[in-house]
Short mmCIF file of C-alpha atoms in Angstrom, two decimals:
data_model
loop_
_atom_site.label_atom_id
_atom_site.label_comp_id
_atom_site.label_asym_id
_atom_site.label_seq_id
_atom_site.Cartn_x
_atom_site.Cartn_y
_atom_site.Cartn_z
CA MET A 201 -7.60 5.24 19.18
CA LEU A 202 -6.40 1.83 18.42
CA ARG A 203 -4.37 0.38 15.36
CA ILE A 204 -4.33 -2.79 13.23
CA LEU A 205 -1.46 -3.93 10.60
CA PHE A 206 -2.75 -6.12 8.18
CA GLU A 207 -2.37 -8.01 4.94
CA LYS A 208 -4.16 -8.09 1.61
CA THR A 209 -2.99 -10.79 -0.56
CA GLY A 210 -3.95 -13.38 -3.39
CA ARG A 211 -7.40 -12.77 -4.48
CA ALA A 212 -8.45 -10.22 -2.13
CA VAL A 213 -6.15 -7.56 -4.15
CA TRP A 214 -9.24 -6.94 -6.35
CA ILE A 215 -11.41 -5.65 -3.37
CA SER A 216 -11.89 -2.10 -3.89
CA HIS A 217 -10.94 0.54 -0.97
CA LEU A 218 -14.64 0.98 0.05
CA ASP A 219 -15.72 -2.40 -0.15
CA LEU A 220 -12.64 -3.09 2.51
CA MET A 221 -13.78 -0.82 4.76
CA ARG A 222 -17.15 -2.46 4.70
CA LEU A 223 -15.63 -5.67 5.27
CA PHE A 224 -13.74 -4.65 8.06
CA GLN A 225 -16.88 -2.76 9.47
CA ARG A 226 -18.91 -6.06 9.39
CA ALA A 227 -15.93 -8.10 10.84
CA PHE A 228 -15.86 -5.83 13.83
CA GLN A 229 -19.63 -6.34 14.41
CA ARG A 230 -19.42 -10.07 14.04
CA ALA A 231 -16.40 -10.30 16.37
CA GLY A 232 -18.59 -8.57 19.06
CA LEU A 233 -16.56 -5.41 18.93
CA PRO A 234 -18.70 -2.27 18.46
CA LEU A 235 -17.17 0.58 16.88
CA THR A 236 -17.68 4.32 17.96
CA HIS A 237 -19.21 6.40 15.31
CA THR A 238 -18.24 9.81 14.01
CA GLN A 239 -20.61 12.80 15.35
CA GLY A 240 -22.61 14.89 12.94
CA TYR A 241 -25.24 14.79 10.30
CA ASN A 242 -24.19 11.63 9.02
CA PRO A 243 -22.45 9.44 11.38
CA ARG A 244 -19.95 6.71 10.11
CA PRO A 245 -18.26 3.93 12.04
CA SER A 246 -14.74 5.22 13.42
CA VAL A 247 -12.27 3.22 10.86
CA SER A 248 -9.76 4.62 8.56
CA ILE A 249 -6.86 3.18 6.62
CA ALA A 250 -3.74 5.24 6.51
CA LEU A 251 -2.86 4.60 2.99
CA PRO A 252 -5.95 3.68 0.73
CA LEU A 253 -4.46 0.63 -1.68
CA SER A 254 -5.26 0.74 -5.34
CA VAL A 255 -7.18 -2.15 -6.52
CA GLY A 256 -5.22 -5.06 -7.83
CA ILE A 257 -1.78 -4.01 -5.73
CA GLU A 258 -0.85 -6.61 -2.87
CA SER A 259 0.49 -5.32 0.48
CA ARG A 260 1.62 -6.76 3.84
CA CYS A 261 1.85 -3.54 5.74
CA GLU A 262 -1.41 -2.11 5.75
CA LEU A 263 -2.63 0.06 8.57
CA LEU A 264 -6.09 0.54 10.12
CA ASP A 265 -7.11 2.78 12.99
CA PHE A 266 -10.57 2.31 14.68
CA ALA A 267 -12.19 3.58 18.22
CA LEU A 268 -14.23 0.91 20.12
CA GLU A 269 -17.27 1.72 22.35
CA THR A 270 -15.52 -0.10 25.09
CA ASP A 271 -12.36 -0.07 26.91
CA ASP A 272 -12.45 -3.64 27.97
CA VAL A 273 -10.79 -5.45 25.14
CA ASP A 274 -7.59 -7.23 25.58
CA VAL A 275 -5.54 -5.77 22.44
CA THR A 276 -3.34 -9.09 22.31
CA LYS A 277 -6.59 -11.05 20.98
CA LEU A 278 -7.63 -8.78 18.43
CA PRO A 279 -5.89 -9.92 15.66
CA GLN A 280 -7.46 -13.49 16.26
CA MET A 281 -11.13 -12.32 16.92
CA LEU A 282 -10.88 -10.41 13.68
CA ASN A 283 -9.27 -13.05 11.64
CA GLU A 284 -11.89 -15.30 12.16
CA LYS A 285 -14.59 -12.88 10.58
CA LEU A 286 -12.41 -11.85 7.65
CA ILE A 287 -11.93 -13.33 4.29
CA PRO A 288 -9.07 -15.26 2.81
CA GLY A 289 -6.44 -12.78 1.95
CA VAL A 290 -7.26 -10.23 4.45
CA ARG A 291 -5.54 -10.91 7.82
CA VAL A 292 -4.55 -8.98 10.71
CA LEU A 293 -1.13 -9.45 11.59
CA ALA A 294 -0.93 -7.31 15.04
CA ALA A 295 -2.65 -4.54 17.14
CA TYR A 296 -1.48 -1.85 18.83
CA VAL A 297 -2.60 0.87 21.44
CA ASP A 298 -1.61 4.58 20.56
CA GLY A 299 0.39 4.14 17.21
CA ARG A 300 2.40 6.78 15.98
CA LYS A 301 0.72 9.87 14.28
CA LEU A 302 0.25 9.41 10.45
CA LYS A 303 2.04 12.72 9.72
CA ASP A 304 5.33 10.88 10.85
CA LEU A 305 4.68 7.92 8.08
CA THR A 306 6.67 9.26 4.95
CA HIS A 307 7.96 6.29 2.96
CA MET A 308 7.11 2.73 1.90
CA ALA A 309 9.42 -0.08 0.42
CA VAL A 310 7.76 -1.55 -2.60
CA THR A 311 8.29 -4.25 -5.38
CA VAL A 312 7.04 -3.80 -9.17
CA THR A 313 7.65 -6.96 -11.02
CA LEU A 314 7.84 -6.57 -15.08
CA THR A 315 6.91 -9.91 -16.56
CA TYR A 316 8.08 -10.70 -20.09
CA ASP A 317 5.79 -13.48 -21.56
CA ALA A 318 8.76 -14.38 -23.97
CA GLY A 319 11.62 -13.81 -21.68
CA VAL A 320 13.57 -10.79 -20.35
CA PRO A 321 14.56 -8.90 -23.48
CA ASP A 322 18.17 -8.64 -24.14
CA GLY A 323 19.56 -5.26 -22.93
CA ALA A 324 16.24 -4.46 -20.94
CA GLU A 325 17.79 -4.84 -17.29
CA ASP A 326 20.92 -2.45 -18.07
CA ALA A 327 18.28 0.25 -19.91
CA ILE A 328 16.14 -0.02 -16.93
CA SER A 329 18.80 0.70 -14.45
CA ALA A 330 20.12 3.67 -16.63
CA LEU A 331 16.24 5.22 -16.66
CA PHE A 332 16.13 5.23 -13.20
CA ARG A 333 19.71 6.83 -12.74
CA ARG A 334 18.40 9.99 -14.90
CA GLU A 335 18.05 13.36 -12.98
CA SER A 336 14.29 13.52 -14.27
CA LEU A 337 11.48 11.32 -15.27
CA VAL A 338 8.04 12.71 -15.89
CA VAL A 339 5.21 10.33 -15.93
CA PRO A 340 1.42 10.84 -15.82
CA LYS A 341 -0.46 10.44 -12.77
CA LYS A 342 -4.29 10.46 -12.34
CA GLY A 343 -5.38 12.57 -9.48
CA LYS A 344 -8.93 14.03 -8.70
CA ASN A 345 -8.50 16.96 -11.00
CA GLY A 346 -7.49 14.33 -14.23
CA ILE A 347 -4.31 13.24 -15.34
CA ILE A 348 -1.16 15.23 -14.40
CA ASP A 349 2.63 15.06 -15.51
CA GLN A 350 4.97 14.35 -12.38
CA ASP A 351 8.50 13.98 -11.90
CA ILE A 352 9.02 10.85 -10.02
CA VAL A 353 12.92 10.96 -9.50
CA PRO A 354 12.50 13.35 -6.31
CA MET A 355 10.45 10.68 -4.77
CA ILE A 356 12.71 7.46 -5.28
CA ARG A 357 15.12 7.29 -2.07
CA ARG A 358 16.52 4.36 -3.97
CA ILE A 359 15.73 1.70 -6.25
CA THR A 360 17.42 -1.61 -7.54
CA VAL A 361 16.69 -3.58 -10.64
CA ALA A 362 17.31 -7.23 -11.03
CA GLY A 363 16.49 -9.89 -13.26
CA GLU A 364 14.65 -12.99 -12.28
CA GLY A 365 13.80 -15.60 -14.85
CA ARG A 366 11.00 -13.79 -17.04
CA CYS A 367 10.62 -10.97 -14.95
CA ILE A 368 12.48 -7.63 -13.82
CA VAL A 369 11.97 -6.71 -10.34
CA LEU A 370 12.13 -3.26 -9.00
CA THR A 371 12.84 -3.00 -5.51
CA ALA A 372 12.42 0.62 -4.19
CA LEU A 373 12.19 3.03 -1.21
CA ILE A 374 9.53 5.81 -2.06
CA CYS A 375 7.86 8.71 -0.74
CA CYS A 376 4.09 7.73 0.32
CA GLN A 377 2.88 11.05 1.90
CA ASN A 378 3.73 14.70 1.06
CA PRO A 379 4.42 14.05 -1.75
CA THR A 380 2.99 10.75 -3.04
CA LEU A 381 4.55 8.40 -5.73
CA ASN A 382 2.06 5.51 -6.76
CA PRO A 383 4.88 2.50 -7.37
CA MET A 384 2.98 1.54 -10.69
CA GLN A 385 4.60 5.03 -11.89
CA LEU A 386 7.86 2.98 -11.83
CA ALA A 387 6.32 0.94 -14.43
CA SER A 388 4.71 3.79 -16.46
CA ALA A 389 8.55 5.41 -16.40
CA VAL A 390 9.69 2.07 -18.43
CA GLU A 391 6.58 2.14 -20.74
CA ARG A 392 6.97 5.84 -21.62
CA TYR A 393 10.88 5.80 -21.76
CA LEU A 394 11.57 2.57 -23.02
CA PRO A 395 8.55 1.26 -25.19
CA GLU A 396 10.77 -1.36 -26.73
CA PHE A 397 10.79 -2.97 -22.99
CA SER A 398 7.28 -2.46 -22.18
CA PRO A 399 6.48 -5.60 -19.95
CA ASP A 400 3.49 -7.86 -20.73
CA ASP A 401 2.18 -7.83 -17.33
CA VAL A 402 3.06 -5.71 -14.39
CA THR A 403 2.43 -6.80 -10.47
CA CYS A 404 2.88 -4.34 -7.21
CA GLN A 405 3.43 -5.40 -3.49
CA ARG A 406 3.89 -2.81 -0.76
CA LEU A 407 6.36 -4.72 1.70
CA GLU A 408 6.80 -2.04 4.57
CA VAL A 409 6.40 1.41 5.74
CA TYR A 410 8.86 4.00 7.36
CA ASP A 411 9.26 7.32 8.79
CA SER A 412 11.59 9.76 7.54
CA SER A 413 14.67 7.94 9.30
CA GLU A 414 13.53 4.88 7.74
CA VAL A 415 12.36 3.44 11.26
CA ILE A 416 9.54 0.85 10.89
CA PHE A 417 6.30 2.70 11.36
CA ARG A 418 3.61 1.53 13.57
#
């Protein structure tokens, strides 16, 4: 199995997960890189993304696993071959052979930016910093079986809060598998517990992925 590291930025953040999968499948085909297919009643191209990205979230550390019908491919040339067939905002950064097992992927670094059109309210930075020092923060999470309440504190390894112009930026290292914390839940915590400091806009970016020892995962 081969693996690529890619980023999804700019207007491409509005592409859904399924459309992103189709985009890569077409890119492999147009680059002359035939994918293998799964066996069974409904064969599918052998491509999978490690941590499906929610629409609207930017990332610079996405991982896609795939298998080709041929072994006669120079892995070092894969990024250029695919980038020539992809769209602006989706760019392959590197390619790997025999990447680490996905079960070892446990944490990700993220930023969540809270924007206030009229400027950061007085006291907001201190209040939000204090909020994330609480022993428990229960916020809603949308799952396959509906909306559930989830305590996010055990899934935050560390977090910093900093004011930047009209924004407050949350920079955090959070769990991304077993259990999984959606970084947008950090903003949900502010909106639930500090409604007077609810932002006018929220943006999120994945920065890097790690194992449990905080070694970069590839």
